[in-house]
Coordinates of C-alpha atoms in Angstrom, one line a residue:
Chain A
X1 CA 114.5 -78.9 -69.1
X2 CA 111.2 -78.4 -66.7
X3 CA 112.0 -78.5 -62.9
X4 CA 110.4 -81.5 -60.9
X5 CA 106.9 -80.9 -60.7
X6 CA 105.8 -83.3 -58.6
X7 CA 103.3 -81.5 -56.3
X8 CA 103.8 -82.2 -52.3
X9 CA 100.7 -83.9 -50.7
X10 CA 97.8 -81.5 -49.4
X11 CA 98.1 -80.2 -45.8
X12 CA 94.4 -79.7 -43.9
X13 CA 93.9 -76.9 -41.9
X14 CA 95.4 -73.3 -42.0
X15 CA 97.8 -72.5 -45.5
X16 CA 100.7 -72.3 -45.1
X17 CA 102.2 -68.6 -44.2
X18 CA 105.5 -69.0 -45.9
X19 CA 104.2 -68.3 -49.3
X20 CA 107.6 -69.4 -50.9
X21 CA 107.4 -72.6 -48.9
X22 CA 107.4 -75.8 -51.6
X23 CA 103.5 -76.6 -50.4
X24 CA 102.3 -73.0 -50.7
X25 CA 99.5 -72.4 -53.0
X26 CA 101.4 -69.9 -54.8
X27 CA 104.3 -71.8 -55.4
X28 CA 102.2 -75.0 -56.6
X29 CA 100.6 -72.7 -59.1
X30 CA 104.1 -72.0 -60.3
X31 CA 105.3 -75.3 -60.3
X32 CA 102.1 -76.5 -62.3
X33 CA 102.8 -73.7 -64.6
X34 CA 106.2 -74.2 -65.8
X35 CA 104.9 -78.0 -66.4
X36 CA 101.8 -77.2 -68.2
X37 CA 103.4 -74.2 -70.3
X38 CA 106.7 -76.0 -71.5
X39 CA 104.3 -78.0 -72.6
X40 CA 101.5 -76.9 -74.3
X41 CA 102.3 -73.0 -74.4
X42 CA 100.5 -70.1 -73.3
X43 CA 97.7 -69.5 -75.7
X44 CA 96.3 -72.9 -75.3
X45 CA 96.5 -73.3 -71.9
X46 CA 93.8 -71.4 -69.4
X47 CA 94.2 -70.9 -66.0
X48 CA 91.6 -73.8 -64.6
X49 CA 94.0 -76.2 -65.8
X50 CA 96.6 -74.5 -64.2
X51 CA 94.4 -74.3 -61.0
X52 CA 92.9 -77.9 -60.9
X53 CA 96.8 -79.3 -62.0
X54 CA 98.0 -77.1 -58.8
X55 CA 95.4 -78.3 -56.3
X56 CA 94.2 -74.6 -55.4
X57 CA 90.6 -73.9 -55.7
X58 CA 89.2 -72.0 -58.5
X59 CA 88.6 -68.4 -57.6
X60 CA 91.7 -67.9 -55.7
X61 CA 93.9 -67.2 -58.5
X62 CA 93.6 -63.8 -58.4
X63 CA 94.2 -64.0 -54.6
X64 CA 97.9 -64.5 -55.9
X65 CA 98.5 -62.9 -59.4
X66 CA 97.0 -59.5 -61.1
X67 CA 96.6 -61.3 -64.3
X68 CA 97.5 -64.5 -66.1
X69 CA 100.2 -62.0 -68.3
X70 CA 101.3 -60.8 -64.5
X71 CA 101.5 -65.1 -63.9
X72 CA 103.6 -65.5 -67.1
X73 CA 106.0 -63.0 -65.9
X74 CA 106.3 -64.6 -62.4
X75 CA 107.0 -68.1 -64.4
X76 CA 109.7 -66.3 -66.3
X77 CA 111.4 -65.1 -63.7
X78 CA 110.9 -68.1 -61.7
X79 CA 112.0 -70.4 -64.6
X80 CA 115.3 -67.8 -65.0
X81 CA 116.1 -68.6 -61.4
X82 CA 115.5 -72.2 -61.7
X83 CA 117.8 -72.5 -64.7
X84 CA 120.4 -70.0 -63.5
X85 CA 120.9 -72.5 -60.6
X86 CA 121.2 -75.4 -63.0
X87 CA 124.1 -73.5 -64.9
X88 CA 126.4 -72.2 -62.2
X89 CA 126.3 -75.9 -60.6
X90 CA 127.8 -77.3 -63.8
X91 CA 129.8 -74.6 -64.8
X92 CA 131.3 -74.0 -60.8
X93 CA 131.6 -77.6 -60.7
X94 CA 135.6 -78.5 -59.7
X95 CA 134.8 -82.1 -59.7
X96 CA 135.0 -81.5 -63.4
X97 CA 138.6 -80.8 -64.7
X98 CA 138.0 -79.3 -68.0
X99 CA 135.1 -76.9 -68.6
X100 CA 134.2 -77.6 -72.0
X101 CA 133.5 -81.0 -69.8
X102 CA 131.4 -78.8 -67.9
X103 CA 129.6 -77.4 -70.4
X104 CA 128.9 -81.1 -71.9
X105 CA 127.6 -82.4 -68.5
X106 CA 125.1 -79.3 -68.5
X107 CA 124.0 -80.3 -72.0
X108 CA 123.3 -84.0 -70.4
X109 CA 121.6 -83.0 -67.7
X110 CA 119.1 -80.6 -69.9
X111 CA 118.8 -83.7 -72.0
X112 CA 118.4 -86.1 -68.7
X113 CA 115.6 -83.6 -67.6
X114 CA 113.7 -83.6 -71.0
X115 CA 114.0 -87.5 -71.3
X116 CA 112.3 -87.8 -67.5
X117 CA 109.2 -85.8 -68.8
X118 CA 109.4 -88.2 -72.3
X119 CA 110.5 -85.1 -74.4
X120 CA 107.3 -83.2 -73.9
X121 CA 108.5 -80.4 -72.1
X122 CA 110.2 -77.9 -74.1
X123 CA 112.5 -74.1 -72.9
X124 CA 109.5 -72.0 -71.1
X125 CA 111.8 -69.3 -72.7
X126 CA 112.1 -70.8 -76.3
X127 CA 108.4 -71.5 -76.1
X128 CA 107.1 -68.2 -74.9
X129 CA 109.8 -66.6 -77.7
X130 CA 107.9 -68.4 -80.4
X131 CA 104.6 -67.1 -79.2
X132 CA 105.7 -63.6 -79.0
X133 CA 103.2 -62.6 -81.6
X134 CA 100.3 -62.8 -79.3
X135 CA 102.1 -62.1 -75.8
X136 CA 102.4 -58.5 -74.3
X137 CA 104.8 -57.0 -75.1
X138 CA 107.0 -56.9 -72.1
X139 CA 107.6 -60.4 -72.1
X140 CA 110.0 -59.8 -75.3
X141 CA 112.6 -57.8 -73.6
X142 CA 112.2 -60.2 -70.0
X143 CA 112.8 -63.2 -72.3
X144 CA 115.8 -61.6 -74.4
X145 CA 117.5 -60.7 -70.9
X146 CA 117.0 -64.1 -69.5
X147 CA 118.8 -65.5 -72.5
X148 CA 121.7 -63.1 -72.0
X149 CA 121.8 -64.0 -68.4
X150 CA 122.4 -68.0 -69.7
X151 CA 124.6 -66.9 -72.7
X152 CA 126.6 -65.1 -70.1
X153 CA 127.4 -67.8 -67.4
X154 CA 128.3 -69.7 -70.7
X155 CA 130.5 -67.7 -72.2
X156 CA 132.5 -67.0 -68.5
X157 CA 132.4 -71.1 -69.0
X158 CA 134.0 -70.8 -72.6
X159 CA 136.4 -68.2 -71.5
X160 CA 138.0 -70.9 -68.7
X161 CA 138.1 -73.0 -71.4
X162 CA 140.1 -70.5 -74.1
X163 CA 142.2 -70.3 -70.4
X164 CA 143.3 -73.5 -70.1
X165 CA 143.9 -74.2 -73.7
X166 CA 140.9 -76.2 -74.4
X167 CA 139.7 -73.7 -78.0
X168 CA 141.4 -71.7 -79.8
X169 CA 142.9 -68.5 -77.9
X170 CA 141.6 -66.0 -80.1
X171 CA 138.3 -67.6 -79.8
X172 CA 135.3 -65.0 -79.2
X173 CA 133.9 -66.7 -75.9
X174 CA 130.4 -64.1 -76.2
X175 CA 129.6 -64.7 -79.7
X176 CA 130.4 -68.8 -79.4
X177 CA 127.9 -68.8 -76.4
X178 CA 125.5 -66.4 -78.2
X179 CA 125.5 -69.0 -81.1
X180 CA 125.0 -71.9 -78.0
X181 CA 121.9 -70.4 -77.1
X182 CA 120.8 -69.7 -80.6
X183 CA 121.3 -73.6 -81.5
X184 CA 120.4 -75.1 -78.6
X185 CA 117.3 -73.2 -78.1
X186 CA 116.7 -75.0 -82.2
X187 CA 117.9 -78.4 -80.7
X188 CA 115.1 -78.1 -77.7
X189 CA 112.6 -77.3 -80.1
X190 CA 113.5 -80.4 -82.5
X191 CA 113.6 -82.8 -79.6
X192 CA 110.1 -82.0 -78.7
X193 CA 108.7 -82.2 -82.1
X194 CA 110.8 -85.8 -82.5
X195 CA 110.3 -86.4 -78.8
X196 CA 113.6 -87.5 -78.9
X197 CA 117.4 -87.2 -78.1
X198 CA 118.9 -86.9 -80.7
X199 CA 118.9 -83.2 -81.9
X200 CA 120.2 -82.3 -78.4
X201 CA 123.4 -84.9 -78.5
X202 CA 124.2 -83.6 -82.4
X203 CA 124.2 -79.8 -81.6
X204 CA 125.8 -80.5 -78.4
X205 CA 128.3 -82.9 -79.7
X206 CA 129.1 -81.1 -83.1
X207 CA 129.4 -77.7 -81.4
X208 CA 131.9 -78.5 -78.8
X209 CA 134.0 -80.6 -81.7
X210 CA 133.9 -77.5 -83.9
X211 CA 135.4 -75.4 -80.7
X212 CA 138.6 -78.1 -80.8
X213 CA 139.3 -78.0 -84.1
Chain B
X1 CA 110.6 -66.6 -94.4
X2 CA 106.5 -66.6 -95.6
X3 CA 105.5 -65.6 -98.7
X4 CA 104.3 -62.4 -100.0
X5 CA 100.9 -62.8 -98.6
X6 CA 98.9 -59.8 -100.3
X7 CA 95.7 -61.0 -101.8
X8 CA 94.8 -60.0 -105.3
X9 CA 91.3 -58.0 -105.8
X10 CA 88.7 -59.9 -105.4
X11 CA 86.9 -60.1 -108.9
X12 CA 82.9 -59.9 -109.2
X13 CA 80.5 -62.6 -110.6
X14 CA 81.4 -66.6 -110.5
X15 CA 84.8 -67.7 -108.7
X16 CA 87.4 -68.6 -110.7
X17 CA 87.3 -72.5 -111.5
X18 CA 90.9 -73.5 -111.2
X19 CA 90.9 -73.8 -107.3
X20 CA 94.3 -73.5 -107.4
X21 CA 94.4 -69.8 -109.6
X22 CA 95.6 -67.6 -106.8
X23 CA 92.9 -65.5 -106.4
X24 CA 90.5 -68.4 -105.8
X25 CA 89.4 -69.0 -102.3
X26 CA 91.2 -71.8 -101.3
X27 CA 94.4 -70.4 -102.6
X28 CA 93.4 -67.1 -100.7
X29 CA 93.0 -69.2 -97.5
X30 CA 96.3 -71.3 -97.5
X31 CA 97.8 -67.5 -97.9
X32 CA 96.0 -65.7 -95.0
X33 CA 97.3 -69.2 -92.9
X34 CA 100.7 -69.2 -93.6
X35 CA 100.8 -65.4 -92.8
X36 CA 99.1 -65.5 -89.7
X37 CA 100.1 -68.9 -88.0
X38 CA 103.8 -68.3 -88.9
X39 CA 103.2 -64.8 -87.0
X40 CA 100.3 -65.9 -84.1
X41 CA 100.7 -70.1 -84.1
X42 CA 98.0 -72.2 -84.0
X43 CA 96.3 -72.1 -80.8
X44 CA 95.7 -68.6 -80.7
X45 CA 94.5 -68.3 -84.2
X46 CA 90.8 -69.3 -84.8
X47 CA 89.2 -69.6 -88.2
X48 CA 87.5 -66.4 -88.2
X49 CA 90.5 -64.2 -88.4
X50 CA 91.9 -66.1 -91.2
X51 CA 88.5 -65.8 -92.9
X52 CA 88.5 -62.5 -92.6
X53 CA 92.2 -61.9 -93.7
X54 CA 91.8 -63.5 -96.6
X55 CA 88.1 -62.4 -97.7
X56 CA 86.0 -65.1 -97.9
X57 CA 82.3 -65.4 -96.7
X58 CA 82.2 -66.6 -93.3
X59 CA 80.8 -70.3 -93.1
X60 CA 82.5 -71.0 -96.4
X61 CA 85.2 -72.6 -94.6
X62 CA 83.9 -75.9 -94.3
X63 CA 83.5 -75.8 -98.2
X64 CA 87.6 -76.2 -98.7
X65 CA 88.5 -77.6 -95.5
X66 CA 87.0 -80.5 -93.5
X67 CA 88.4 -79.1 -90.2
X68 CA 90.6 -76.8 -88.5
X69 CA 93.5 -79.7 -88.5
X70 CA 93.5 -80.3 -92.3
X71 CA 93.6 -76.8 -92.8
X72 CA 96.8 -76.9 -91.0
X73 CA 98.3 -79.8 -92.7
X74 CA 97.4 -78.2 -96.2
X75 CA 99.3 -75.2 -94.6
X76 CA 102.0 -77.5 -93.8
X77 CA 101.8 -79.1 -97.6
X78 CA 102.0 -75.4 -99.2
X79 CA 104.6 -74.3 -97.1
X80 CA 106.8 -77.1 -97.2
X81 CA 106.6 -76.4 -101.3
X82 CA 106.9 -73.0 -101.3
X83 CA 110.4 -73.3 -99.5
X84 CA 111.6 -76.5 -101.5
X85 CA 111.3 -74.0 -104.3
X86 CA 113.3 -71.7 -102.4
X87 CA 116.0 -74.0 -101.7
X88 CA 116.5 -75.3 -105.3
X89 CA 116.8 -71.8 -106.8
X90 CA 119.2 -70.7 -104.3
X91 CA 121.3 -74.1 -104.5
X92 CA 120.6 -74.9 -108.2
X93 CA 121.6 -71.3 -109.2
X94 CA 124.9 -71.6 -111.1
X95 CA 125.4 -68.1 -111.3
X96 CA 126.9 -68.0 -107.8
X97 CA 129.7 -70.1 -108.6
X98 CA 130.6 -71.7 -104.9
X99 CA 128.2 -73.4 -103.0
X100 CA 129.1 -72.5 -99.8
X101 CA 128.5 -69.1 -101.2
X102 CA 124.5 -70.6 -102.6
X103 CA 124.3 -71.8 -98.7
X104 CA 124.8 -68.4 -97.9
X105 CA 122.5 -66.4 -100.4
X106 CA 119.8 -68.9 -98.9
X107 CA 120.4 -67.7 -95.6
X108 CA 120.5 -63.5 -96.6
X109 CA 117.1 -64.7 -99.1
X110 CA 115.4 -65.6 -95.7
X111 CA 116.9 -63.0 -93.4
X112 CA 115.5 -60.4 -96.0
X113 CA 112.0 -62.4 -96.0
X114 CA 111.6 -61.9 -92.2
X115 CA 112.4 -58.2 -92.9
X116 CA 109.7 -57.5 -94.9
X117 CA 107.5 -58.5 -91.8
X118 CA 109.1 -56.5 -89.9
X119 CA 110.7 -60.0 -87.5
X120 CA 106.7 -61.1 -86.6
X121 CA 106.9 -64.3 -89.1
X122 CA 108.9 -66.6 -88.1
X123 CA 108.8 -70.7 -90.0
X124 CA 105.6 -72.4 -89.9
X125 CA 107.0 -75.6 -89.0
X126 CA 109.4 -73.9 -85.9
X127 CA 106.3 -72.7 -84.5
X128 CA 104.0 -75.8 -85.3
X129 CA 106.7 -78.0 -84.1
X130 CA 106.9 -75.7 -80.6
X131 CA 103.3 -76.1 -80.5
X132 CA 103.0 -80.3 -81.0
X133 CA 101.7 -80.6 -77.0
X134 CA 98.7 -79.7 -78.6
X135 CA 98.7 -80.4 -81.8
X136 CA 96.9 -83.9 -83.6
X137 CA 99.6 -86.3 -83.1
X138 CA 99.9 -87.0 -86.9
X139 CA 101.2 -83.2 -87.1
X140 CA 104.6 -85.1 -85.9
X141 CA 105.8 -86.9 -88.8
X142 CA 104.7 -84.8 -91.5
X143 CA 106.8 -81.7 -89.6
X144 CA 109.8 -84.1 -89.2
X145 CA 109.4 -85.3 -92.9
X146 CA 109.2 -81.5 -93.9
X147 CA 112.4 -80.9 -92.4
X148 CA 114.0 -84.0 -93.4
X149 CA 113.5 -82.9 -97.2
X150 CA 115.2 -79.3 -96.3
X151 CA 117.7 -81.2 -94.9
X152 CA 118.5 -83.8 -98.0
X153 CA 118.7 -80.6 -100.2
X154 CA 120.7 -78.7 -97.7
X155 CA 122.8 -82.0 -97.5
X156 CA 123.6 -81.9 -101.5
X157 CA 124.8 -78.6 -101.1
X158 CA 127.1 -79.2 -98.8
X159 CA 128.7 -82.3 -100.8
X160 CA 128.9 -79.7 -103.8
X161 CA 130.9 -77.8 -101.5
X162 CA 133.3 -80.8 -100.3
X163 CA 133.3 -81.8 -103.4
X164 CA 134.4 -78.2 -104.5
X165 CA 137.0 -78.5 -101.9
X166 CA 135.6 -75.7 -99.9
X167 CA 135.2 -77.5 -96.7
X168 CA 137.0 -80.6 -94.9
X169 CA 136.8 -83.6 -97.1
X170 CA 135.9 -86.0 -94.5
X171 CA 133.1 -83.6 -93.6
X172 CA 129.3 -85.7 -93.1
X173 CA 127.2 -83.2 -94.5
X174 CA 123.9 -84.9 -93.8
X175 CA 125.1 -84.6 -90.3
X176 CA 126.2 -81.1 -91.5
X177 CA 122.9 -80.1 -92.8
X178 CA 121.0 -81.5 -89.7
X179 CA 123.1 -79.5 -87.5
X180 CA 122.2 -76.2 -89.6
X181 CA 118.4 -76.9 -89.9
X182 CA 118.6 -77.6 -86.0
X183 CA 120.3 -74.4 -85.5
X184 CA 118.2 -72.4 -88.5
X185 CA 115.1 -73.1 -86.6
X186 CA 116.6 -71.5 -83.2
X187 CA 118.1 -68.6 -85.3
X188 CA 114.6 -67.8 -87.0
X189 CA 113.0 -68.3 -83.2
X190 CA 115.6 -65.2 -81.8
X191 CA 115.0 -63.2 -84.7
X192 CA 111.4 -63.2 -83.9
X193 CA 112.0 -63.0 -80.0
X194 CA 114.3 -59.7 -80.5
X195 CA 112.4 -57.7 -83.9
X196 CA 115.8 -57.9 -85.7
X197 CA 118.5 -60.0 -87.8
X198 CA 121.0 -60.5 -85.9
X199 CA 120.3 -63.9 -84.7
X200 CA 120.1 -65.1 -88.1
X201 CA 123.7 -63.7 -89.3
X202 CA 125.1 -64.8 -86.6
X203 CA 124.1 -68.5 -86.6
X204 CA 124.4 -68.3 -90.5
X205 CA 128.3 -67.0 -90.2
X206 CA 129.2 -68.8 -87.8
X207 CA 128.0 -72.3 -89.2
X208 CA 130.1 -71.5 -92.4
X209 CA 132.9 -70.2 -90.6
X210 CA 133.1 -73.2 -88.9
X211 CA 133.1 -75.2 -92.1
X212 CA 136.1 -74.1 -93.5
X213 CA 138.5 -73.8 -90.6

C-alpha cells in the first residue's frame, strides 16, 4: 500500500528550490518515511535512519520539520493525498463498467502494491492507529478523518453501485464502506504478519459477494 | 480484550513457591506485559516500566525471563490461553441457546473488556502482528498459529449455527471464521484509534447480519 520509494539519484551543486520537486530533500525525507514507517512503525524507528535512508545529511532535519511528531503529521497528510489519488483513479475509472468492479480493481491494486514491497509495508494509517497509545494526541483525530475521507470516496463508489443495480437498493452505502475500512484495515494487518495475499483476496472477495447476495 | 490486570498485595517474607500462584513474580510480570504492550506495543515499551508496573525488584528480570523476546512470547503463550478460555465459555455456554447468538455474546464480552480500559488496550497479537517489521522473525508463526486456534473455535461455532439452520447451509465457516478474525482485528484496531465502541458493533453486526440474509 506504500507509494514508490525509490529515491531519484543525487544532484551536486545548489538544492533544489522547488521544495516539493520529487529530488528535494524534504520530499525524500517523506518518501523514506512512508517506507520506513509502514514498515517498522513509529516508536522504533528514529530519525537517522530516516535521514541516512533519505540521503540528506544529519543535522538538517530540523532545517525542514519542528519535530519528528510535526514529521509524522506531514507523512499523514502526505500518505492521505497519496491514497486519496489512488481511490478516485479506480473509483472515476469509466473504462470499468460496473463499480463494484471498481472497487475490486482498487483492492488489487493495494494488494499489487503490498506484493512489490514483499508484504512488508503495512497502512501508515492502520499502523500509526495501533500505536496511538504512545503518539500525541493529535494524530488520533488526523488519522480518524483520513479514514472517513477513504470510507467516503467508497461509499459514493457503493452508492453507484446500489444505482445501477449491482446490491441491494435499500443497501446502507456509509455503513457498508465504514465496515470496508474496518475489515480491510484487519486484512492489511494480517497480510503483513503472514506476508502474504491471502487475507486481502478473502475480505475483498467475501465482502463484495456478501453485497450481491 | 486484556485481562483484569490489578496486582494483588504484595505479601512480606519468602515469595510464594508456586511460580504460577498469581501473586508470584512471574505471574505479576506476564500481567503488567499484557496490560501494557496491548496498550503501548513493543517497541516503545522497555523492561523497566513493566518492572515497575508490576512491582518487582529491578534486575530481577533476568531471573524469569532470558530476554526481552521470550518475555514476549510467554506474553504471547498467556494471552493466547487466556482468550481460548474466553472463547470456550462463550461458545460452549448452553444457556444461550443459538450460536449465532454465543458468537455474539463473545463479541459484547470483548467490546465491554476494551471498556473497562477506557479503548487504550487493544489485542496483543493485532498490535504484535502490526509490529512484526521489527519483531524476531519467529514472532510470525506463533502469532499466525494463535490466530489460527481462535479461528478453529470460531469455525465450530459457526457449523453449530449451520447446523442449527441459522445461517445458509452451504455456508464455509472456516472461511467464515477467517473472514471475522480478519475483520475482528481491524474492529479492535478502530476502537482503539477513536476511544469508543462503535467500530466493534458495527463490524460485529454487520458480520452476522450478513450471515443470515
Amino acid at each position: 500500500m506504500a507509494p514508490d520509494t525509490s529515491t531519484p539519484p543525487r544532484r551536486r551543486g545548489r538544492p533544489p528550490k522547488d521544495r516539493n520537486a520529487p529530488d528535494a530533500p524534504r520530499a525524500r525525507l517523506i518518501r523514506a518515511g512512508v517506507a520506513i514507517l509502514t514498515e517498522k512503525g513509529f516508536s522504533a524507528v528514529g530519525i537517522d535512519e530516516i535521514l541516512t535512508a533519505a540521503g540528506v545529511p544529519k543535522g538538517s532535519f530540523y532545517h525542514y520539520f519542528a519535530s519528528k511528531n510535526a514529521f509524522g503529521l506531514a507523512l499523514i497528510d502526505a500518505y492521505d493525498r497519496y491514497f486519496l489519488a489512488k481511490l478516485d483513479r479506480w473509483f472515476d475509472d469509466d473504462s470499468i463498467a460496473a463499480p463494484l468492479d471498481r472497487l475490486r480493481a482498487f483492492t488489487v491494486d493495494a494488494r499489487d502494491g503490498m506484493a512489490r514491497h514483499g508484504y512488508r509495508r503495512g497502512c501508515l494509517v492502520g499502523n500509526l492507529g495501533q500505536e496511538m497509545g504512545t503518539l500525541p494526541e493529535d494524530y488520533r483525530e488526523r488519522l480518524v478523518d483520513v479514514l472517513h475521507r477513504w470510507q467516503a470516496r467508497t461509499a459514493r463508489c457503493l452508492r453507484e453501485a446500489r444505482d445501477a443495480g449491482e446490491i441491494d437498493p435499500s443497501a446502507d452505502c456509509d455503513r457498508l464502506a465504514e465496515f470496508f475500512w474496518i475489515g480491510w484495515e484487519g486484512a492489511v494487518l494480517r497480510a503483513k504478519l503472514e506476508r502474504g495475499p491471502a487475507p486481502l483476496d478473502r475480505f475483498a472477495e467475501h465482502f463484495l459477494s456478501s453485497l450481491t447476495t
